[in-house]
XYZ file of C-alpha atoms in Angstrom:
124
model
C 115.449 113.578 83.819
C 112.078 114.576 85.146
C 109.853 113.174 87.271
C 107.409 111.556 84.474
C 110.553 110.023 82.754
C 111.843 108.478 86.306
C 108.141 107.346 86.478
C 108.185 105.534 83.290
C 111.619 104.166 83.912
C 110.619 102.668 87.271
C 107.186 101.982 86.862
C 106.199 103.997 90.148
C 103.649 106.564 89.678
C 104.573 110.237 89.687
C 102.252 110.687 92.842
C 104.365 107.887 94.432
C 107.811 109.447 93.679
C 106.306 113.004 95.076
C 105.400 111.045 98.209
C 109.049 109.644 98.522
C 110.138 113.046 98.275
C 108.090 114.294 100.974
C 109.303 111.592 103.588
C 112.629 112.170 102.860
C 113.265 109.121 100.786
C 114.267 110.593 97.480
C 115.688 114.184 96.489
C 115.513 116.118 93.286
C 117.004 119.153 92.078
C 114.802 121.999 90.782
C 115.155 123.937 87.687
C 114.341 127.534 87.422
C 110.949 127.132 86.625
C 110.481 124.455 89.503
C 110.413 121.151 87.417
C 112.018 118.485 89.419
C 115.265 116.582 88.043
C 116.571 113.311 88.753
C 120.042 111.560 88.368
C 120.139 107.993 86.738
C 121.029 106.757 90.420
C 117.327 107.922 91.370
C 116.227 105.184 89.498
C 118.093 102.403 91.329
C 117.054 104.304 94.820
C 113.309 104.442 93.542
C 113.978 100.473 93.083
C 115.439 100.053 96.184
C 112.605 101.793 98.192
C 110.052 99.624 96.457
C 111.823 96.308 97.324
C 111.825 97.616 101.123
C 108.277 98.644 101.160
C 107.402 95.122 99.580
C 109.498 93.585 102.419
C 106.637 95.172 104.524
C 108.594 98.218 106.036
C 107.159 101.587 106.511
C 108.433 104.931 104.930
C 109.429 105.966 108.720
C 111.557 102.972 108.834
C 113.129 103.005 105.409
C 114.218 106.645 106.209
C 116.014 105.270 109.173
C 117.942 102.653 106.964
C 119.089 104.875 104.168
C 122.119 106.413 105.797
C 123.399 102.967 105.805
C 123.178 103.046 102.110
C 123.894 106.741 101.417
C 126.878 107.259 104.010
C 128.085 103.877 104.984
C 130.030 104.025 108.294
C 130.155 101.789 111.549
C 127.380 103.958 112.974
C 125.347 103.914 110.284
C 125.949 100.236 109.903
C 125.197 99.459 113.798
C 121.971 101.306 113.853
C 120.670 99.828 110.473
C 121.340 96.409 111.300
C 119.774 96.929 114.822
C 116.560 98.633 112.981
C 116.547 95.510 110.431
C 116.619 92.927 113.304
C 113.643 94.813 114.871
C 111.840 94.614 111.728
C 112.607 91.110 111.177
C 111.137 90.348 114.478
C 108.196 92.457 113.884
C 107.113 90.774 110.425
C 107.876 87.260 112.091
C 104.969 87.958 114.859
C 102.772 89.180 112.050
C 103.435 85.879 110.200
C 102.733 83.931 112.999
C 99.474 85.535 113.477
C 98.516 85.297 109.995
C 99.394 81.533 110.191
C 97.154 81.354 113.389
C 94.327 83.176 111.571
C 94.670 81.009 108.380
C 94.601 77.591 110.523
C 91.564 79.237 112.543
C 89.649 79.770 108.824
C 90.514 76.425 107.585
C 88.797 74.939 110.785
C 85.671 77.105 109.950
C 85.666 76.106 106.399
C 86.060 72.527 107.316
C 83.077 72.718 109.603
C 81.083 74.355 106.905
C 81.877 71.764 104.588
C 81.089 68.605 107.025
C 77.635 70.550 107.587
C 76.872 70.885 103.835
C 78.012 67.252 103.328
C 75.845 65.963 106.027
C 72.960 68.284 104.730
C 73.588 66.608 100.923
C 73.158 63.169 102.479
C 69.906 63.715 104.017
C 66.269 63.385 102.273
C 64.638 66.335 102.016
């Protein structure tokens, strides 16, 4: 299938598919006229890439995980497990930072509401 068809099947833009190729996440064969051609399995690969992006992984990290998908082996699995554990720790730290930021914002909101409520009860 050509790039437009893969984009339609996966809901991913043609531009994103080209980016995936540039980053080494996706590969295509080329016709004599230079058009990209993909297989049915590439739609599944794009879905996997999208899930990994949605999980907060970078293209660089995803490239490091794909050998475990493409050529499962003990060595590839060990490297992927280590990388995924590192990513999980990074995400956990980020979540903790976000929770702290949200809690701080909640405090500011509460202060602003208390001030507004105090203003509403005082005569003009």
